[in-house]
């Protein structure tokens, strides 16, 4: 089957969206599908090229123009999204008679590209919803213009209705779409997870703690997006209450719109027990994961986040790092079911401190469970297995179309 896979986020950029897009397209290719990936030039690249063909580990990749996202302006971000929507539509015209056009969000406008190309190529349109983009944009105040938000909701509903198949990443997302009137039979759940090839055996490594002079401290690690959704002010407030406790140290690795404000908050409070580092490549993070004692997964307290499973849960478990999770709902269930860590109430500094102090008292237990976490994760969230489930759903979709065409042809000859 020929599949055009549309994703603005793809390696060499790093992050959860990029990781899922690469693993899923790679595994679908291994299963025998002919994949063409439509993506943009990396945001870190300063190239002025409009288009480029390349191959990444046997995957055909077409990169197209985008206005660079500065991460500081909503208008600039919208321009980034729209420019890729337009350029990827044009690059998708070069695809040779695909069977499936597979568009993955975020962002929403990739769905527009997917729909247009599916009409042009007369292919099935599959829309992957990894983020309730409009809901979260409104919740986090990313777009305050009510008219624009209403237009975005109408576009979102239009794409849901036009999609032949919708892929969501949580059961909660599926329920929400059904509540909005989307037929249950055209929604499947393919959650996030981990590719077995990415798992490296856990080995306690004191090098990082030695490098930063924190050998005798309980290291609490946060990696990834330092954004508006994460509610990380709770962690800074906790660090402030623990500033006279020499046994705990907090380390943040990543970028995001809230990083500067959090750093300033830590500096104003003269906190010596917290350090912010720039974003690092996945391979570079392994040493930090193996040095840390526990990893933070945090989102703000809101019902929408209770139907979200941050990919960081899987990232930490895959590298044998116990989880301190401040997300209720499905994410909490995964952590507690697999005995992978401890839950604290989101945006509750007192509860975060209570659970952190308890976790610190359980260091022997944390060391004991670490080697077991990757295998527990693979039992339910193996990306190879998920690719097989998705492949079957795509085959069923095209088979149903072939059967309809066959019936029509048969009737016309009768």
Coordinates of C-alpha atoms in Angstrom, one line a residue:
X1 CA 0.0 0.0 0.0
X2 CA 1.3 3.5 -0.8
X3 CA 1.0 5.9 2.1
X4 CA 1.7 9.6 2.1
X5 CA 2.5 10.5 5.8
X6 CA 2.3 14.2 6.6
X7 CA 4.0 15.5 9.7
X8 CA 5.6 18.9 10.4
X9 CA 7.7 17.3 13.2
X10 CA 10.3 14.8 12.1
X11 CA 14.0 14.1 12.8
X12 CA 16.6 15.5 13.1
X13 CA 14.4 17.6 15.4
X14 CA 13.9 16.0 18.8
X15 CA 10.7 15.6 20.8
X16 CA 7.7 13.4 21.3
X17 CA 5.9 14.3 18.1
X18 CA 9.0 13.7 16.0
X19 CA 9.7 10.4 17.7
X20 CA 6.2 9.0 17.1
X21 CA 6.2 10.1 13.5
X22 CA 9.5 8.5 12.8
X23 CA 8.8 5.2 14.6
X24 CA 5.4 4.8 13.1
X25 CA 6.4 5.6 9.5
X26 CA 9.5 3.4 9.9
X27 CA 7.5 0.4 11.3
X28 CA 4.8 0.8 8.6
X29 CA 7.6 0.7 6.0
X30 CA 9.1 -2.5 7.6
X31 CA 5.6 -4.1 7.4
X32 CA 5.8 -3.6 3.6
X33 CA 4.0 -0.3 3.0
X34 CA 5.5 2.2 0.6
X35 CA 5.9 5.4 2.7
X36 CA 6.5 8.9 1.5
X37 CA 6.9 11.4 4.4
X38 CA 6.0 15.1 3.8
X39 CA 7.7 17.3 6.4
X40 CA 9.3 20.7 6.8
X41 CA 12.9 21.8 7.2
X42 CA 14.0 21.6 10.8
X43 CA 13.1 24.8 12.7
X44 CA 16.8 25.1 13.7
X45 CA 17.8 25.2 10.0
X46 CA 18.3 28.6 8.4
X47 CA 17.9 27.3 4.9
X48 CA 16.0 29.3 2.3
X49 CA 15.2 26.3 0.1
X50 CA 11.6 25.7 -1.0
X51 CA 11.9 21.9 -1.4
X52 CA 14.3 19.0 -0.9
X53 CA 14.2 15.3 -1.4
X54 CA 16.1 13.0 0.9
X55 CA 16.2 9.5 2.3
X56 CA 16.3 8.7 6.1
X57 CA 16.9 5.0 6.9
X58 CA 15.1 3.9 3.7
X59 CA 12.2 6.3 4.1
X60 CA 11.5 8.7 1.3
X61 CA 11.3 12.2 2.7
X62 CA 10.1 15.4 1.0
X63 CA 11.0 18.6 3.0
X64 CA 9.2 21.8 2.1
X65 CA 9.3 25.5 3.1
X66 CA 8.1 26.9 6.3
X67 CA 8.3 30.3 8.0
X68 CA 10.5 29.8 11.0
X69 CA 8.8 29.6 14.4
X70 CA 10.5 31.9 17.0
X71 CA 8.5 30.2 19.9
X72 CA 7.7 33.7 21.2
X73 CA 4.9 35.0 19.0
X74 CA 1.4 33.5 18.3
X75 CA 1.3 35.3 14.9
X76 CA 4.7 33.9 14.0
X77 CA 3.6 30.4 15.0
X78 CA 0.4 30.6 13.0
X79 CA 2.5 31.7 10.0
X80 CA 4.8 28.7 10.6
X81 CA 1.8 26.4 10.5
X82 CA 0.1 27.9 7.5
X83 CA 3.3 28.1 5.4
X84 CA 3.9 24.4 5.9
X85 CA 0.3 23.7 5.1
X86 CA 0.7 25.4 1.7
X87 CA 4.1 24.1 0.9
X88 CA 3.3 20.5 1.9
X89 CA 0.2 20.5 -0.3
X90 CA 2.4 21.4 -3.3
X91 CA 5.0 18.8 -2.5
X92 CA 2.3 16.2 -2.0
X93 CA 1.2 16.7 -5.6
X94 CA 4.5 14.9 -6.6
X95 CA 3.3 11.6 -4.9
X96 CA 2.5 8.8 -7.2
X97 CA -1.1 7.6 -6.8
X98 CA -1.2 6.9 -3.1
X99 CA -3.8 4.7 -1.4
X100 CA -3.8 6.6 1.9
X101 CA -3.1 10.2 2.9
X102 CA -2.2 10.1 6.6
X103 CA -2.0 13.5 8.3
X104 CA -0.9 13.7 11.9
X105 CA -1.6 16.6 14.3
X106 CA -0.6 18.8 16.0
X107 CA -1.0 21.2 14.3
X108 CA -4.5 21.2 12.9
X109 CA -3.6 22.6 9.5
X110 CA -1.8 19.4 8.5
X111 CA -5.2 17.9 8.4
X112 CA -6.1 20.5 5.7
X113 CA -3.2 19.3 3.6
X114 CA -4.3 15.7 4.2
X115 CA -7.8 16.4 3.1
X116 CA -6.9 18.4 0.0
X117 CA -4.4 15.7 -1.2
X118 CA -6.9 12.9 -0.5
X119 CA -9.3 14.7 -2.8
X120 CA -6.7 15.4 -5.5
X121 CA -5.3 11.8 -5.4
X122 CA -8.7 10.2 -4.8
X123 CA -7.2 8.4 -1.8
X124 CA -8.5 7.6 1.7
X125 CA -8.0 10.4 4.3
X126 CA -6.7 9.3 7.7
X127 CA -6.4 12.0 10.4
X128 CA -4.3 11.3 13.5
X129 CA -5.3 13.4 16.5
X130 CA -2.5 13.5 19.0
X131 CA -3.6 16.7 20.6
X132 CA -7.0 18.4 21.1
X133 CA -5.3 21.4 19.6
X134 CA -8.1 24.0 19.6
X135 CA -9.2 23.0 23.2
X136 CA -5.7 23.4 24.5
X137 CA -5.0 26.6 22.6
X138 CA -8.1 28.1 24.3
X139 CA -7.3 26.7 27.7
X140 CA -3.7 28.0 27.7
X141 CA -4.6 31.3 26.2
X142 CA -2.5 30.8 23.1
X143 CA -5.2 32.3 20.9
X144 CA -7.5 34.8 22.6
X145 CA -9.4 35.9 19.5
X146 CA -12.8 34.3 19.8
X147 CA -13.6 34.5 16.1
X148 CA -10.3 32.7 15.2
X149 CA -11.1 30.0 17.8
X150 CA -14.6 29.5 16.4
X151 CA -13.2 29.2 12.9
X152 CA -10.6 26.7 14.2
X153 CA -13.4 24.6 15.8
X154 CA -15.4 24.6 12.6
X155 CA -12.3 23.5 10.7
X156 CA -11.6 20.8 13.3
X157 CA -15.2 19.5 13.0
X158 CA -15.0 19.6 9.2
X159 CA -11.8 17.5 9.2
X160 CA -13.2 15.0 11.7
X161 CA -16.3 14.5 9.5
X162 CA -14.3 14.2 6.2
X163 CA -11.8 11.7 7.6
X164 CA -12.3 8.1 6.6
X165 CA -10.5 7.0 9.7
X166 CA -9.5 9.0 12.8
X167 CA -6.6 7.7 15.0
X168 CA -6.4 9.0 18.6
X169 CA -3.8 8.4 21.3
X170 CA -6.0 8.0 24.3
X171 CA -9.4 6.5 25.2
X172 CA -10.4 9.8 26.6
X173 CA -9.8 11.5 23.3
X174 CA -12.0 8.9 21.6
X175 CA -14.8 9.5 24.1
X176 CA -14.6 13.3 23.6
X177 CA -14.9 12.9 19.8
X178 CA -17.9 10.6 20.2
X179 CA -19.5 13.2 22.4
X180 CA -19.0 15.7 19.5
X181 CA -21.0 13.4 17.2
X182 CA -18.2 11.6 15.4
X183 CA -19.2 7.9 14.7
X184 CA -17.4 5.5 17.1
X185 CA -16.7 3.0 14.3
X186 CA -14.4 5.3 12.5
X187 CA -12.2 6.1 15.5
X188 CA -9.3 3.8 16.6
X189 CA -6.9 4.2 19.6
X190 CA -3.2 3.9 18.9
X191 CA -1.5 5.2 22.0
X192 CA 2.0 6.5 22.4
X193 CA 4.7 4.1 23.4
X194 CA 8.2 3.0 22.8
X195 CA 10.1 1.3 20.0
X196 CA 12.0 -1.7 21.4
X197 CA 15.1 -0.7 19.4
X198 CA 15.4 2.5 21.4
X199 CA 15.6 0.8 24.8
X200 CA 19.1 0.7 26.5
X201 CA 19.8 -1.5 29.6
X202 CA 19.8 0.5 32.8
X203 CA 23.3 1.0 34.4
X204 CA 23.7 3.3 37.4
X205 CA 26.1 6.0 36.2
X206 CA 27.6 8.5 38.8
X207 CA 29.4 10.6 36.1
X208 CA 26.7 13.2 35.7
X209 CA 26.3 13.8 39.4
X210 CA 30.0 14.0 39.8
X211 CA 30.2 16.5 36.9
X212 CA 27.7 18.9 38.6
X213 CA 28.9 18.3 42.1
X214 CA 25.8 16.7 43.4
X215 CA 27.0 13.1 44.1
X216 CA 25.3 12.9 47.5
X217 CA 21.9 14.4 46.4
X218 CA 18.6 12.9 45.4
X219 CA 18.3 14.1 41.8
X220 CA 14.9 15.1 40.5
X221 CA 14.9 15.5 36.7
X222 CA 12.5 17.2 34.3
X223 CA 13.2 16.9 30.5
X224 CA 11.2 18.3 27.6
X225 CA 8.9 21.2 26.9
X226 CA 8.9 23.9 29.6
X227 CA 5.6 25.4 28.5
X228 CA 2.4 26.8 29.7
X229 CA 0.7 23.5 30.0
X230 CA 3.2 21.9 32.4
X231 CA 2.4 23.8 35.6
X232 CA 6.1 23.7 36.6
X233 CA 5.8 26.7 38.9
X234 CA 4.8 24.0 41.5
X235 CA 8.2 22.5 41.2
X236 CA 10.0 25.9 41.6
X237 CA 7.8 26.6 44.7
X238 CA 8.8 23.2 46.2
X239 CA 12.5 23.9 45.5
X240 CA 12.2 27.2 47.3
X241 CA 10.7 25.4 50.4
X242 CA 13.6 22.9 50.2
X243 CA 16.4 25.4 49.7
X244 CA 17.8 24.7 53.1
X245 CA 17.7 20.9 52.6
X246 CA 21.1 19.9 51.0
X247 CA 19.8 16.4 50.1
X248 CA 17.6 17.2 47.1
X249 CA 18.5 18.8 43.7
X250 CA 16.3 19.7 40.7
X251 CA 17.5 19.6 37.1
X252 CA 15.5 20.9 34.2
X253 CA 16.6 20.1 30.6
X254 CA 14.7 21.6 27.7
X255 CA 13.2 24.7 26.2
X256 CA 9.8 26.4 26.1
X257 CA 7.9 29.6 26.6
X258 CA 8.0 29.4 30.4
X259 CA 11.7 28.7 30.8
X260 CA 12.8 32.3 31.1
X261 CA 10.2 33.1 33.7
X262 CA 11.0 30.0 35.8
X263 CA 14.7 30.7 35.7
X264 CA 14.0 34.3 36.8
X265 CA 11.8 33.0 39.6
X266 CA 14.6 30.7 40.8
X267 CA 17.2 33.5 40.5
X268 CA 15.1 35.9 42.5
X269 CA 14.7 33.3 45.2
X270 CA 18.4 32.6 45.1
X271 CA 17.8 28.9 44.7
X272 CA 21.1 26.9 44.7
X273 CA 19.2 23.6 44.5
X274 CA 18.0 23.9 40.9
X275 CA 19.7 24.1 37.5
X276 CA 18.4 24.7 34.0
X277 CA 20.2 23.2 31.0
X278 CA 19.6 23.7 27.3
X279 CA 17.8 21.0 25.3
X280 CA 19.8 17.9 24.5
X281 CA 19.7 15.1 21.9
X282 CA 18.0 11.9 22.8
X283 CA 21.3 10.0 23.1
X284 CA 22.9 12.7 25.2
X285 CA 20.0 12.4 27.7
X286 CA 20.6 8.8 28.5
X287 CA 23.4 9.6 31.0
X288 CA 21.1 12.1 32.8
X289 CA 18.3 9.6 33.0
X290 CA 20.6 7.0 34.5
X291 CA 22.0 9.5 37.0
X292 CA 18.6 10.8 38.1
X293 CA 16.6 9.2 40.9
X294 CA 13.2 10.2 39.7
X295 CA 11.6 12.0 36.7
X296 CA 8.8 14.6 36.8
X297 CA 5.8 14.4 34.6
X298 CA 3.5 17.4 35.2
X299 CA 0.5 19.1 33.6
X300 CA -1.9 21.8 35.0
X301 CA -5.0 20.7 36.9
X302 CA -7.8 20.6 34.4
X303 CA -10.2 17.9 33.1
X304 CA -8.8 18.1 29.6
X305 CA -5.4 16.9 30.9
X306 CA -7.0 13.9 32.6
X307 CA -7.6 12.4 29.2
X308 CA -4.1 13.1 28.1
X309 CA -1.1 10.8 28.4
X310 CA 2.1 12.8 28.2
X311 CA 4.7 10.9 26.1
X312 CA 7.2 11.6 28.9
X313 CA 5.6 8.8 30.9
X314 CA 6.8 6.4 28.2
X315 CA 10.2 8.1 27.7
X316 CA 11.0 7.8 31.4
X317 CA 9.9 4.2 31.8
X318 CA 11.8 3.2 28.6
X319 CA 15.0 4.4 30.2
X320 CA 14.3 2.8 33.6
X321 CA 13.5 6.1 35.4
X322 CA 10.8 6.0 38.0
X323 CA 8.1 8.6 37.6
X324 CA 6.8 11.4 39.9
X325 CA 3.5 12.1 38.1
X326 CA 1.3 15.1 38.5
X327 CA -1.3 14.1 35.9
X328 CA -4.6 12.4 36.9
X329 CA -6.6 10.0 34.7
X330 CA -5.1 7.6 32.2
X331 CA -1.5 8.7 32.7
X332 CA -1.7 8.1 36.5
X333 CA -3.3 4.7 35.9
X334 CA -0.4 3.6 33.7
X335 CA 2.2 4.6 36.4
X336 CA 0.3 3.1 39.3
X337 CA -0.7 -0.1 37.4
X338 CA 3.0 -0.7 36.5
X339 CA 4.3 0.4 39.9
X340 CA 6.5 2.9 38.0
X341 CA 6.4 5.7 40.5
X342 CA 4.2 8.0 42.6
X343 CA 1.3 10.4 42.0
X344 CA 0.9 14.0 43.3
X345 CA -2.0 16.3 42.8
X346 CA -1.3 18.7 39.9
X347 CA -0.4 22.3 40.9
X348 CA -0.4 21.4 44.6
X349 CA 3.0 22.3 46.1
X350 CA 2.3 20.8 49.5
X351 CA 1.3 17.4 47.9
X352 CA 4.3 17.5 45.6
X353 CA 6.6 18.0 48.6
X354 CA 4.8 15.2 50.5
X355 CA 5.2 12.7 47.7
X356 CA 8.8 13.8 46.8
X357 CA 9.9 13.3 50.4
X358 CA 8.2 9.9 50.5
X359 CA 9.9 8.9 47.2
X360 CA 13.3 10.0 48.6
X361 CA 12.7 7.7 51.6
X362 CA 12.2 4.8 49.1
X363 CA 15.5 4.9 47.3
X364 CA 16.1 1.2 47.6
X365 CA 12.7 0.4 46.2
X366 CA 13.3 2.8 43.3
X367 CA 16.6 1.1 42.4
X368 CA 14.9 -2.2 42.6
X369 CA 12.0 -1.4 40.2
X370 CA 14.2 0.5 37.6
X371 CA 15.4 -2.5 35.5
X372 CA 11.7 -3.8 35.3
X373 CA 10.2 -0.7 33.8
X374 CA 11.1 -1.1 30.1
X375 CA 9.7 -4.7 30.0
X376 CA 6.5 -3.6 31.7
X377 CA 6.1 -0.8 29.2
X378 CA 6.6 -3.0 26.2
X379 CA 3.9 -5.4 27.3
X380 CA 1.2 -2.8 26.5
X381 CA 2.9 0.1 24.6
X382 CA 5.2 -1.5 22.0
X383 CA 5.3 0.7 18.9
X384 CA 6.0 -2.3 16.6
X385 CA 2.7 -3.9 17.8
X386 CA 0.9 -0.6 17.4
X387 CA 2.2 -0.2 13.9
X388 CA 0.7 -3.7 13.2
X389 CA -2.6 -2.6 14.6
X390 CA -2.6 0.5 12.5
X391 CA -1.5 -1.4 9.4
X392 CA -4.5 -3.7 9.8
X393 CA -6.9 -0.8 10.1
X394 CA -5.4 0.8 7.0
X395 CA -5.7 -2.4 5.1
X396 CA -9.3 -2.8 6.2
X397 CA -10.0 0.7 5.0
X398 CA -8.7 0.2 1.5
X399 CA -10.1 -3.4 1.3
X400 CA -13.6 -2.0 2.0
X401 CA -13.2 0.5 -0.8
X402 CA -12.1 -2.2 -3.2
X403 CA -15.1 -4.3 -2.3
X404 CA -17.4 -1.4 -3.0
X405 CA -15.8 -0.8 -6.3
X406 CA -16.1 -4.5 -7.2
X407 CA -19.8 -4.5 -6.4
X408 CA -20.4 -1.4 -8.5
X409 CA -18.5 -3.0 -11.4
X410 CA -20.4 -6.2 -11.0
X411 CA -23.7 -4.4 -11.1
X412 CA -22.8 -2.4 -14.1
X413 CA -22.1 -5.7 -16.1
X414 CA -25.4 -7.3 -15.0

